[in-house]
Each structure stands twice: as structure tokens, then as C-alpha cells.
PDB file of C-alpha atoms in Angstrom:
ATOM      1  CA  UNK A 194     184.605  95.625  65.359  1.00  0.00           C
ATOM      2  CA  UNK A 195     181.939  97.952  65.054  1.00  0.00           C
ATOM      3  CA  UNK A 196     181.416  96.394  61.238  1.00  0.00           C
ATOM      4  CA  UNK A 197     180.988  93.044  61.696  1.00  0.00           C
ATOM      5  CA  UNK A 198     178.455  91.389  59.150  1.00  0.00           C
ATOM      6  CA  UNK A 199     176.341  89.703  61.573  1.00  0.00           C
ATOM      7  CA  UNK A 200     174.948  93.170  63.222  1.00  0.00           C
ATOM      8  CA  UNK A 201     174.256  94.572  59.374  1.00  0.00           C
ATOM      9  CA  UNK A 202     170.257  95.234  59.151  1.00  0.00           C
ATOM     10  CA  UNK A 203     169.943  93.750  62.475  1.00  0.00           C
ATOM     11  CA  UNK A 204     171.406  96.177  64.860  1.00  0.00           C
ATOM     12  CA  UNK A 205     172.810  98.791  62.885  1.00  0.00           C
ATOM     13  CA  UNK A 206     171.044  99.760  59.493  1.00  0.00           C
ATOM     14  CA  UNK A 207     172.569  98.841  56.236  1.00  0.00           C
ATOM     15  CA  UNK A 208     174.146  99.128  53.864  1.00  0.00           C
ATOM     16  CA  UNK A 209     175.765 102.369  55.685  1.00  0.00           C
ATOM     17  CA  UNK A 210     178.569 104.324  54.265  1.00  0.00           C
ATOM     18  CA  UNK A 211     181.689 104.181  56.226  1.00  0.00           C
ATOM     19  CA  UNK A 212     181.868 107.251  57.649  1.00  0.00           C
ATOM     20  CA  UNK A 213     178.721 106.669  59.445  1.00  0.00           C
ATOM     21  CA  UNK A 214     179.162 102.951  60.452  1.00  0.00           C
ATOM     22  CA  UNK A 215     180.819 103.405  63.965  1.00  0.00           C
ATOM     23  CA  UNK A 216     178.452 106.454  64.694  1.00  0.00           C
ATOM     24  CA  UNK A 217     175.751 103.965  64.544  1.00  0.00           C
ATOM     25  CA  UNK A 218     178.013 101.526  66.655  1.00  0.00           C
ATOM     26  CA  UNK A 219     178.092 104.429  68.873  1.00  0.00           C
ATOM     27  CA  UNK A 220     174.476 104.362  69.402  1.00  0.00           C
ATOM     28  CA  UNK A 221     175.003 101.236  71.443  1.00  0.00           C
ATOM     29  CA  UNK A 222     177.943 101.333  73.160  1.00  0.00           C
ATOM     30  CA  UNK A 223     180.320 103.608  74.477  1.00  0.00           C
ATOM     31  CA  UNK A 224     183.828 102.175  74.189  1.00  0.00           C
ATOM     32  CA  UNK A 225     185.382  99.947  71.651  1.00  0.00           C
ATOM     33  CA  UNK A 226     188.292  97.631  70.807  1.00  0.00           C
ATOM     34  CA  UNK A 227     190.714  98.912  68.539  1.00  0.00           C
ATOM     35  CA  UNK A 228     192.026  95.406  67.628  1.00  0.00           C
ATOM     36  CA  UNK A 229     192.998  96.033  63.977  1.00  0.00           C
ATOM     37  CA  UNK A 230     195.450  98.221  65.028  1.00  0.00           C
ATOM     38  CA  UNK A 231     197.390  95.280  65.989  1.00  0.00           C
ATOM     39  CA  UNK A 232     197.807  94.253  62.262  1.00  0.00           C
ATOM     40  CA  UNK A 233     198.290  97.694  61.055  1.00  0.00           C
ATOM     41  CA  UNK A 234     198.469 101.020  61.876  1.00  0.00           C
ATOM     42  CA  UNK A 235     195.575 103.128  60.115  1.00  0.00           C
ATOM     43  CA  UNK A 236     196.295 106.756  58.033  1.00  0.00           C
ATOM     44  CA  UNK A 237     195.648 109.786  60.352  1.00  0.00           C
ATOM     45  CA  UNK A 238     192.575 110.517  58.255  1.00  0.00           C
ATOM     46  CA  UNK A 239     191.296 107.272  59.137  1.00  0.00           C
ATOM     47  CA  UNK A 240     191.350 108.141  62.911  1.00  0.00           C
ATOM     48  CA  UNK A 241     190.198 111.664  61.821  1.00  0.00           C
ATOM     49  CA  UNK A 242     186.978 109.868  60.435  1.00  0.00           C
ATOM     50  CA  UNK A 243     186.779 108.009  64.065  1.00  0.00           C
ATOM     51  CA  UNK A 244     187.012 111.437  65.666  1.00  0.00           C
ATOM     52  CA  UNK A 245     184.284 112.802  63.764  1.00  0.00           C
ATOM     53  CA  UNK A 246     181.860 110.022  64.157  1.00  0.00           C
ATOM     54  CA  UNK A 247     182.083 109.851  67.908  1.00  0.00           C
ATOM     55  CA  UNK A 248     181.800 112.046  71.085  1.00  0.00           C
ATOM     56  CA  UNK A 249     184.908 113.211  73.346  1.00  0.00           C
ATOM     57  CA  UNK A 250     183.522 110.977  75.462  1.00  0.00           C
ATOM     58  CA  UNK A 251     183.494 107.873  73.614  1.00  0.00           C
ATOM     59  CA  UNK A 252     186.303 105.712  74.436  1.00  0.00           C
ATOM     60  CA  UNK A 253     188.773 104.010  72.380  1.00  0.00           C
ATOM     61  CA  UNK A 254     190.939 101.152  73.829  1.00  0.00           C
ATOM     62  CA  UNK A 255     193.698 100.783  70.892  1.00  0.00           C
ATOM     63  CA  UNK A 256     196.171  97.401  70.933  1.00  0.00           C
ATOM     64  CA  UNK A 257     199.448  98.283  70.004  1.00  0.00           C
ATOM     65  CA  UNK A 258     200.686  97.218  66.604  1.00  0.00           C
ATOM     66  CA  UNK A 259     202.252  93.525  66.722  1.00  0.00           C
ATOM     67  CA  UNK A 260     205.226  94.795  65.117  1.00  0.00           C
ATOM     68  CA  UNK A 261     206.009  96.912  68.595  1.00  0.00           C
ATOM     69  CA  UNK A 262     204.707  94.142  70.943  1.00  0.00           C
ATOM     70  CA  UNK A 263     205.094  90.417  69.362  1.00  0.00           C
ATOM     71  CA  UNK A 264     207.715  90.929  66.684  1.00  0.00           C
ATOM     72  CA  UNK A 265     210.072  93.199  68.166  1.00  0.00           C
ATOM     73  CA  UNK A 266     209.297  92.715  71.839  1.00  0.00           C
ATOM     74  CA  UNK A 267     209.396  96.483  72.828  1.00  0.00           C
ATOM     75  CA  UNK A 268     213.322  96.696  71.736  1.00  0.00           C
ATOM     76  CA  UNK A 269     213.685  98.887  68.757  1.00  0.00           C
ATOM     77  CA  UNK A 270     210.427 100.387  68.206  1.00  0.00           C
ATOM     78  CA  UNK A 271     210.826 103.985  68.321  1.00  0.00           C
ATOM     79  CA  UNK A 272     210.126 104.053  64.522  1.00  0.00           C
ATOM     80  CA  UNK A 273     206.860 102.275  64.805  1.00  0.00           C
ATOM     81  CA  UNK A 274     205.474 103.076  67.818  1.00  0.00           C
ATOM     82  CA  UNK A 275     206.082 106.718  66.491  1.00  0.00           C
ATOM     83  CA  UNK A 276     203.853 106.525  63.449  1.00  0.00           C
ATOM     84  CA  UNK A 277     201.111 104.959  65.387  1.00  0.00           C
ATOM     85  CA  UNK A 278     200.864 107.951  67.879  1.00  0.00           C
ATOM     86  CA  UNK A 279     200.829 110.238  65.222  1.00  0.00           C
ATOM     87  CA  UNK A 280     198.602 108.488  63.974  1.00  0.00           C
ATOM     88  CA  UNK A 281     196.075 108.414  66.587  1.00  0.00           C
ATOM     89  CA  UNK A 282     196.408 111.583  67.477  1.00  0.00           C
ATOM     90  CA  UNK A 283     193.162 113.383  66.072  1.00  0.00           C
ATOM     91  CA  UNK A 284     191.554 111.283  68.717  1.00  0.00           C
ATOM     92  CA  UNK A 285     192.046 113.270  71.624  1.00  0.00           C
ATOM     93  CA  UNK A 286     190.346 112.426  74.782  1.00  0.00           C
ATOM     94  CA  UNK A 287     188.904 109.691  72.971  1.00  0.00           C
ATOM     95  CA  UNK A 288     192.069 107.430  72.986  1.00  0.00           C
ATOM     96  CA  UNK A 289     191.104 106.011  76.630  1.00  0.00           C
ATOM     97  CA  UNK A 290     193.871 103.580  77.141  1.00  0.00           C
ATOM     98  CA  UNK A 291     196.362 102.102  74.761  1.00  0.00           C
ATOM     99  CA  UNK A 292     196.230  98.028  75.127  1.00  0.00           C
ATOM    100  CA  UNK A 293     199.892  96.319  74.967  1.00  0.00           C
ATOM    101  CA  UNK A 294     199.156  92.992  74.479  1.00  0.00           C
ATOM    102  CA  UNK A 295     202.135  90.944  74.964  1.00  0.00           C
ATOM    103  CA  UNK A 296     202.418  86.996  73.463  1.00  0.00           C
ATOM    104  CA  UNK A 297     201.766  84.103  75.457  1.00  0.00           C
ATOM    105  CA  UNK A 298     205.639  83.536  75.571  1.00  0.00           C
ATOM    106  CA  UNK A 299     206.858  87.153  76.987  1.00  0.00           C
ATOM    107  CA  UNK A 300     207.420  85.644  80.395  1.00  0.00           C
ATOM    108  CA  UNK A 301     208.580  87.340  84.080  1.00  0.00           C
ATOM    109  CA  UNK A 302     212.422  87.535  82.845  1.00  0.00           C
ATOM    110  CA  UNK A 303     211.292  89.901  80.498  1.00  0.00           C
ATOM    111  CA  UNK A 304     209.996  92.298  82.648  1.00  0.00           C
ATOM    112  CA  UNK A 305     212.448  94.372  82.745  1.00  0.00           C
ATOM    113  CA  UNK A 306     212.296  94.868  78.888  1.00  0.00           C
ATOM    114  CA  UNK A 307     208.710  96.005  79.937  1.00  0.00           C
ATOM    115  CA  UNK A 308     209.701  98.327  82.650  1.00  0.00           C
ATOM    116  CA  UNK A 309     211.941 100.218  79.976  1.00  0.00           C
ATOM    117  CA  UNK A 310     209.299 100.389  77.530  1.00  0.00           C
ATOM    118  CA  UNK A 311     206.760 101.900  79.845  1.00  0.00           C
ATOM    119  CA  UNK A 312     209.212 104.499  81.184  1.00  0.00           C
ATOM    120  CA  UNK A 313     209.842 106.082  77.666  1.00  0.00           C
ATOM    121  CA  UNK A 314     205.878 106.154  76.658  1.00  0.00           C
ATOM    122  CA  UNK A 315     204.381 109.783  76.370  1.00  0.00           C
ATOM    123  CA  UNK A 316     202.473 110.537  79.157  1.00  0.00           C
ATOM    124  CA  UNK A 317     199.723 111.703  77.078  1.00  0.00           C
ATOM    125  CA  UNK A 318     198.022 108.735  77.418  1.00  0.00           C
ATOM    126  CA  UNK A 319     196.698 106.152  79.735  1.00  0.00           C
ATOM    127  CA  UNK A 320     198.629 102.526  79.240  1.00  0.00           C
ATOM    128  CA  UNK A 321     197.323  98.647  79.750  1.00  0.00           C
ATOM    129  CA  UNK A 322     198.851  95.449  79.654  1.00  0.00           C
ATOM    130  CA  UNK A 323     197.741  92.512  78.593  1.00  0.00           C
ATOM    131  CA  UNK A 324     199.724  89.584  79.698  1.00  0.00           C
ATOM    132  CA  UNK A 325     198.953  85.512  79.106  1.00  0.00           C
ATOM    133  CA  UNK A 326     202.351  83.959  80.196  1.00  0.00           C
ATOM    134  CA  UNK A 327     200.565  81.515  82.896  1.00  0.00           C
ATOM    135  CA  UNK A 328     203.612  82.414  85.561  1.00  0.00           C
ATOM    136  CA  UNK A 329     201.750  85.943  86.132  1.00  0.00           C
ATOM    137  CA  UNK A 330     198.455  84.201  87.217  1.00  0.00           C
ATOM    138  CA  UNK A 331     199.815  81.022  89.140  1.00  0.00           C
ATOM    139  CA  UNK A 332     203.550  82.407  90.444  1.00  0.00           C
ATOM    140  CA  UNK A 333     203.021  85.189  93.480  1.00  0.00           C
ATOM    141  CA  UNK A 334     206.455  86.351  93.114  1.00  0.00           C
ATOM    142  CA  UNK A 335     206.222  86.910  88.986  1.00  0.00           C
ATOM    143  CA  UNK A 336     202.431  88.707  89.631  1.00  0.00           C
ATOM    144  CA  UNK A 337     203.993  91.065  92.198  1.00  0.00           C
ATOM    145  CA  UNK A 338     206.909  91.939  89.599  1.00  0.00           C
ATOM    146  CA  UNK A 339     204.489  92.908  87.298  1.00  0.00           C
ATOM    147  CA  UNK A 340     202.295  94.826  89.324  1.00  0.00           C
ATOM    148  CA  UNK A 341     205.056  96.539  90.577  1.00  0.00           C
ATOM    149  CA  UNK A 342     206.470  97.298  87.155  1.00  0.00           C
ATOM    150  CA  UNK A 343     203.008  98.158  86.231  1.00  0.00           C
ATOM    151  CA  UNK A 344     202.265 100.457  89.166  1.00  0.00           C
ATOM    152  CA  UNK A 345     205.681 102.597  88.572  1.00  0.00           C
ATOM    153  CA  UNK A 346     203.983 104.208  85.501  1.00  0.00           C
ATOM    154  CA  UNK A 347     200.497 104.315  86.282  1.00  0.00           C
ATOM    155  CA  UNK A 348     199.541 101.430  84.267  1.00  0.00           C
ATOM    156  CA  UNK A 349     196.787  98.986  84.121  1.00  0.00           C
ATOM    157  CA  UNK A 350     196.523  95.140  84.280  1.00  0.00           C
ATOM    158  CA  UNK A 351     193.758  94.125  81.634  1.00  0.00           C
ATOM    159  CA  UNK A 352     192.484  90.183  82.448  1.00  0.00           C
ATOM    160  CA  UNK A 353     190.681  88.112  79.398  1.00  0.00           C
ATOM    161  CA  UNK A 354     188.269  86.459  81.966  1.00  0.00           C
ATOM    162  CA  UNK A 355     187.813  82.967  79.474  1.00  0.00           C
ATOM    163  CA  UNK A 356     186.836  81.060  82.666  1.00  0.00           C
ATOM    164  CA  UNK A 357     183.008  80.624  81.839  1.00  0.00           C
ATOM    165  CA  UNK A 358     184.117  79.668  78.265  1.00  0.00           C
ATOM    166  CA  UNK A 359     186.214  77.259  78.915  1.00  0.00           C
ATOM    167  CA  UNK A 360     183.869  75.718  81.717  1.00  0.00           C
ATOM    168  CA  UNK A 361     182.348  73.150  79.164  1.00  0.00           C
ATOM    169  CA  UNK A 362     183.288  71.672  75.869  1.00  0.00           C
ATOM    170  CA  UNK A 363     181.761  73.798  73.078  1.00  0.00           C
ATOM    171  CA  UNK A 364     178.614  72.989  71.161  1.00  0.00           C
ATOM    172  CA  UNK A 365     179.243  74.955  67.909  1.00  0.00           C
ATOM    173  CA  UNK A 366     181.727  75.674  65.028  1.00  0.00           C
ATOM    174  CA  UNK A 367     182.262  79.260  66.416  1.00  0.00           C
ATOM    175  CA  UNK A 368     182.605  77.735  70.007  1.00  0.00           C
ATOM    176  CA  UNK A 369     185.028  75.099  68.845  1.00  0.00           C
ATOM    177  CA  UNK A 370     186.647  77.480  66.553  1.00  0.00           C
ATOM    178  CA  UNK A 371     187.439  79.894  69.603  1.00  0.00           C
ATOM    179  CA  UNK A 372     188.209  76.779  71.657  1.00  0.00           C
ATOM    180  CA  UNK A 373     191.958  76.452  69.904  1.00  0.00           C
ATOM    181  CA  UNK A 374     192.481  80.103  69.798  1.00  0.00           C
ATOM    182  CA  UNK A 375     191.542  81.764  72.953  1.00  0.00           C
ATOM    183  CA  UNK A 376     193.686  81.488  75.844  1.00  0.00           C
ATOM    184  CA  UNK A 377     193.220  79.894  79.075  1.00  0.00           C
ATOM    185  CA  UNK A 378     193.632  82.140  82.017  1.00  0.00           C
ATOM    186  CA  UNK A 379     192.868  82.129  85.765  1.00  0.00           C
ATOM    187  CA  UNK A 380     190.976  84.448  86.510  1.00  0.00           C
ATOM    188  CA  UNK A 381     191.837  87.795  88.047  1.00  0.00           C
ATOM    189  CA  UNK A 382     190.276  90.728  88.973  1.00  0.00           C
ATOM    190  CA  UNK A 383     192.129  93.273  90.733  1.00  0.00           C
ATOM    191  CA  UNK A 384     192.320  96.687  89.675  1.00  0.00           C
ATOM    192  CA  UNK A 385     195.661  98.561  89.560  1.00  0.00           C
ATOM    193  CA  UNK A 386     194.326 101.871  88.302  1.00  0.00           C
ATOM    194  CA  UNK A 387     191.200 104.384  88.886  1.00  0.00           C
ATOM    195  CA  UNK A 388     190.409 103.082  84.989  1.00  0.00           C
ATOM    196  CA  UNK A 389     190.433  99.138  84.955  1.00  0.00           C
ATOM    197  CA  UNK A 390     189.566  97.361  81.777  1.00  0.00           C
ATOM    198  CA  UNK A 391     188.395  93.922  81.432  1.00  0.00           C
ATOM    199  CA  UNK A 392     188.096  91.603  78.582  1.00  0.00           C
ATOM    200  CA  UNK A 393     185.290  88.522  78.919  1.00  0.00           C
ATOM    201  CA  UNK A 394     184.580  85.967  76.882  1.00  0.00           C
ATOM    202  CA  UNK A 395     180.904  84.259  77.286  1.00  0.00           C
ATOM    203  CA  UNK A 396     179.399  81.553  75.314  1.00  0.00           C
ATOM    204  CA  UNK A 397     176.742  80.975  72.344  1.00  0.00           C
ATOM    205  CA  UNK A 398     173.942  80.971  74.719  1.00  0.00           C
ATOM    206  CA  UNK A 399     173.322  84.444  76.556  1.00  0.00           C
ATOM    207  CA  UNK A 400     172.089  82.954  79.678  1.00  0.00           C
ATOM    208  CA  UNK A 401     175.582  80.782  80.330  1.00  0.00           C
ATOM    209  CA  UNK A 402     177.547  84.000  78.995  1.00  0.00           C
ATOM    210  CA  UNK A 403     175.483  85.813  81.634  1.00  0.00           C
ATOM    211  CA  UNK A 404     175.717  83.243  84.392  1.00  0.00           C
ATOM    212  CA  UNK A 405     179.621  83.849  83.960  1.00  0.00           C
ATOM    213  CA  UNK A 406     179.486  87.330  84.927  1.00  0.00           C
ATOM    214  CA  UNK A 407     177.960  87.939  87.706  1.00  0.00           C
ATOM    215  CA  UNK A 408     180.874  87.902  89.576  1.00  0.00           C
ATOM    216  CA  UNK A 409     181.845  91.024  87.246  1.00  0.00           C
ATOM    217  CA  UNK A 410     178.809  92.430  88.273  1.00  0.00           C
ATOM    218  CA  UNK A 411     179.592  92.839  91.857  1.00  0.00           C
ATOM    219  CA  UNK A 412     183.392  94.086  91.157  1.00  0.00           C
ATOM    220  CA  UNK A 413     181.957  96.363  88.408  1.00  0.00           C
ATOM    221  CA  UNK A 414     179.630  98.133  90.317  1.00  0.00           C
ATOM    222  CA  UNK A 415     182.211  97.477  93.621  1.00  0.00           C
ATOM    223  CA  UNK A 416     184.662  99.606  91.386  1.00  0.00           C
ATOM    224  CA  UNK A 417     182.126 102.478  91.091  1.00  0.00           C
ATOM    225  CA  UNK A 418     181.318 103.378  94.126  1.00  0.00           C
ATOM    226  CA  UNK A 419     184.932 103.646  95.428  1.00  0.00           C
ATOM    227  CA  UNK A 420     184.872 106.152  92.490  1.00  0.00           C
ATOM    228  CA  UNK A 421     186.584 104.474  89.830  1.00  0.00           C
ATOM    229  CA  UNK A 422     185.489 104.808  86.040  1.00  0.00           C
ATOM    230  CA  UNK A 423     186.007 100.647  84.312  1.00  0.00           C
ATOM    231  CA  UNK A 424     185.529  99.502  81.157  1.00  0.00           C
ATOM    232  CA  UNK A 425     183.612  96.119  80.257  1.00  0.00           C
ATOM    233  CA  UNK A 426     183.732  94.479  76.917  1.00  0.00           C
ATOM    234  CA  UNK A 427     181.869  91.476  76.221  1.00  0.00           C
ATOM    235  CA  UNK A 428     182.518  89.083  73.594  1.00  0.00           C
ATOM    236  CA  UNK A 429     181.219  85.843  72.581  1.00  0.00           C
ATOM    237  CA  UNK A 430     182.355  83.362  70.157  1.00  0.00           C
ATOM    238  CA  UNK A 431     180.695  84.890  67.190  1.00  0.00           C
ATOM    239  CA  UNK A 432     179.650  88.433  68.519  1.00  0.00           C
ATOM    240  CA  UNK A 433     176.527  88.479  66.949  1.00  0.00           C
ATOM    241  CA  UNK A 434     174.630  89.767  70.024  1.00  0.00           C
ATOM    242  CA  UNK A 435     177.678  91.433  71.954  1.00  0.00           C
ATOM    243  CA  UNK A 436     176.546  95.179  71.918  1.00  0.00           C
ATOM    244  CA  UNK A 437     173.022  93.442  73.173  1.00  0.00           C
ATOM    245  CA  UNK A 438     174.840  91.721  76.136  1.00  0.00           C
ATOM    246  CA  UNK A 439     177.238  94.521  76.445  1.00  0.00           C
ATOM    247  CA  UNK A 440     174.050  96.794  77.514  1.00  0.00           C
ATOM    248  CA  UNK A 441     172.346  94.034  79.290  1.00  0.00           C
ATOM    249  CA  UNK A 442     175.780  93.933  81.865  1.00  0.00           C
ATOM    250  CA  UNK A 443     175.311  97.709  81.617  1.00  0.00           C
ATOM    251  CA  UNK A 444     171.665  97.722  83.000  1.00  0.00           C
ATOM    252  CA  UNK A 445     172.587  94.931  85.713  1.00  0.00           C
ATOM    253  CA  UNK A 446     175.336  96.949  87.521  1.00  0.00           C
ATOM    254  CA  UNK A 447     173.404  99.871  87.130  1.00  0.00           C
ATOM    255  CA  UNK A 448     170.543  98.265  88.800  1.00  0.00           C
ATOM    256  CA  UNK A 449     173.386  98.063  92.109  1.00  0.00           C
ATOM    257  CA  UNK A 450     175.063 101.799  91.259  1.00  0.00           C
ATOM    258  CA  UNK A 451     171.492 103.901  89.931  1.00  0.00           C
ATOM    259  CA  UNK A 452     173.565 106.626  89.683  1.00  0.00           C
ATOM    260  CA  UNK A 453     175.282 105.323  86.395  1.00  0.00           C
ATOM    261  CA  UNK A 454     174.681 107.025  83.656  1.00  0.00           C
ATOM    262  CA  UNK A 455     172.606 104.978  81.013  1.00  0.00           C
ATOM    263  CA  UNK A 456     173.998 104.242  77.579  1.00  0.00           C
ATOM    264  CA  UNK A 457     172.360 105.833  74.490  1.00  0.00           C
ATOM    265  CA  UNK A 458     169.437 105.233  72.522  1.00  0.00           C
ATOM    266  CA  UNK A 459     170.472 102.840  69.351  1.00  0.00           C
ATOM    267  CA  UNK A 460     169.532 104.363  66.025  1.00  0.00           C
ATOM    268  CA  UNK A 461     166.283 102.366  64.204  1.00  0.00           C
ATOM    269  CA  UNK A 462     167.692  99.997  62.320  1.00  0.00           C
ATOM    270  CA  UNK A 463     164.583 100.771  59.638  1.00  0.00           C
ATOM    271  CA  UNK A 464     163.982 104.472  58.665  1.00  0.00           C
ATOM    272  CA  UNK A 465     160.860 105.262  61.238  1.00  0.00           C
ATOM    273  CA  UNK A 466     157.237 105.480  59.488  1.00  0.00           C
ATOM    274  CA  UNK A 467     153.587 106.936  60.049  1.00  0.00           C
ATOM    275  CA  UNK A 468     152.398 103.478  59.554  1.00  0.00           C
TER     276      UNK A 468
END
């Protein structure tokens, strides 16, 4: 994500190199989405280049290849999900929680398939699922089987908050385009882990995508102080001004926890002048 046209010569200078386009990213955030790692799984010098661009304590969130999580279903995998942690592996500390994303038809009877799956992961890392079967949000007794399958390993429950999006119809192609594609979720916001991750989807206009999370707000900075470290990403139908809404949620919660530490300085997107 962090080289997406609409933020070239805008909010990161260009044309950059590629080695130096998600240090510049970097400037502005300090996590990421690995989502094309769900269509393919990059070289180890790829990830090598992420390593060196970033700090330890930059934060990756990778999604498991689709091959391991929608084509396979977890069964048979060991040959896949092997090359992508060996792939990954120059990033260290950096990997902060690898992001199963399961299809909209894995459903509670194939929890157990889960359950197996999360027993034989390394324990190097840190683990989150992302379910959108609508049983785990509206059944009590399938959301308890998953957090309880979750739990067992130490794993997180990531929600994809589209509630504010899908509040009214949408007013532009990227709104309407999103509008088939995303799904429709109630909402949840219970953390399972001492490192929840959220996903939220606002709108076109800042102010609605703002409106929408306020509630985030006050679990965010709720989260904090009882000592726990989450992770917020903010999208919007086109993106164009996430990592400008992603530190504007930043500065509100920190307004309720002071001590949080402030995100960096973004690079000038011009080369700075006498005049």
C-alpha cells in the first residue's frame, strides 16, 4: 500500500526509487498492511529491502497467502505456508502479527480445521484472524467457539468495522465501487489479546469517516491505559488521504492517553530551499 499513485508528489515525493518508497511511507505511519502477500508470496530479498527501509519498530501486519487460507482452507499447506515464513523472515521484530483472513464462506463447522491450523504455527510470531462468516457476529454460541479456539493459541480477533460505510448509499465511483466488494459486518470490538488490530473503513468525506470513529477512539485509548499496545488502520474508499486520517485518529486518542508516543515527522514532499 505504501505505493499507491494517489499519495505520489502529494504525500510522499516522487518519482522515488523503490528501495526508498516505504521509508518515506514510514515517515507517516508506523504499521502497514501487507495485503499483497495474499496474492503472492514476495522473494526473501524483497522483505530484505522492507527490513532495511524500516525501523525494528515498525510493524508489519502480513495476510496469509490465499493459496493457504481461501484455496486450500488450512488443509495441506505445509508447502506454502513454509516458503512464506522463510520468506518473511529477514523481518524480525518487524513482522507484528500475521493476518489469516478466512472467506466469507469458512463458517463455525470449520473451526476445528482452524483449531488444527493454529496449533502447528511457529510460535515465533504473533497470529490474527480475520473472519466474515455472519454466524460469528450474530450466533453467541459460534462467537464463543471461536474465541475459544482463538484464545487456546494466543491469537487475535481482527474486526473490519464497515458500519459507518455502509450507513448511507455512496456518492462516488470509488464509494459505489467499494459498495459491492466490502463486506458487511456488525460491529465488534473486543480485544482477545494485549495486541488487538482493527481494520475501518470510512467514507469519501473525512468528517463522516471521522464521525464513524469515535467510538474507536474511546476503545483505542481504553486499550492503552489497561496497558495494551493496538493497531489502527484506516482506509477509505480510495485511500487518497488515509496516512492523513490515520495520524489525525493518532492525535485524537493521544489527546485522551498524552503519554502516547507521537508518530514521526513526514519527509518534505519538495527538496527544502533558502527561498
Amino acid at each position: 500500500m505504501w505505493t499507491h499513485k494517489a499519495w505520489q508528489g502529494r504525500l510522499v515525493a516522487h518519482p522515488l526509487p523503490a528501495p526508498e518508497r516505504l521509508r518515506h511511507y514510514a515517515g507517516w505511519c508506523t504499521a502497514v498492511e501487507g495485503n499483497t502477500t495474499f496474492y503472492a508470496t514476495p522473494s526473501r530479498e524483497t522483505v530484505s529491502s522492507w527490513a532495511q527501509q524500516t525501523d525494528p519498530s515498525f510493524g508489519f501486519v502480513l495476510k496469509l497467502p490465499r493459496v493457504v487460507t481461501h484455496e486450500r482452507r488450512l488443509g495441506a499447506v505445509d508447502e506454502p505456508l513454509r516458503a512464506f515464513l522463510d520468506a518473511i523472515e529477514p523481518l524480525g521484530p518487524r513482522a507484528q502479527a500475521l493476518w489469516i483472513q478466512l472467506p466469507g464462506s469458512f463458517a463455525p463447522g470449520d473451526v476445528a480445521t482452524l483449531a488444527r491450523f493454529l496449533r502447528r504455527l511457529p510460535p515465533t510470531y504473533r497470529y490474527a484472524v480475520e473472519v466474515r462468516h455472519p454466524a460469528f457476529f450474530v450466533d453467541p454460541g459460534a462467537a464463543q467457539l471461536l474465541v475459544e479456539t482463538l484464545a487456546a493459541t494466543g491469537t487475535e480477533w481482527i474486526p473490519f468495522d464497515t458500519t459507518a460505510f455502509f450507513a448511507r448509499p455512496p456518492t462516488s465511483d470509488a464509494e459505489r465501487d467499494a459498495w459491492t466488494k466490502k463486506p458487511r459486518m456488525p460491529l465488534r470490538s473486543e480485544a482477545l489479546t494485549d495486541r488487538p488490530v482493527v481494520r475501518y473503513l470510512g467514507r469519501d468525506d473525512p468528517d463522516q469517516t471521522s464521525a464513524g470513529w469515535r467510538r474507536w477512539v474511546d476503545t483505542v485509548a481504553g486499550w492503552l491505559h489497561e496497558g495494551r499496545s493496538p493497531t489502527f488502520f484506516v482506509h477509505t474508499p480510495d485511500n487518497a488521504d488515509a496516512p492523513v486520517l490515520a495520524r489525525r485518529f493518532h492525535d485524537e486518542v493521544r489527546a485522551r492517553v498524552p503519554a502516547l508516543e507521537p508518530l514521526p515527522r513526514p519527509a518534505p514532499v519538495q527538496p527544502l530551499t533558502l527561498f
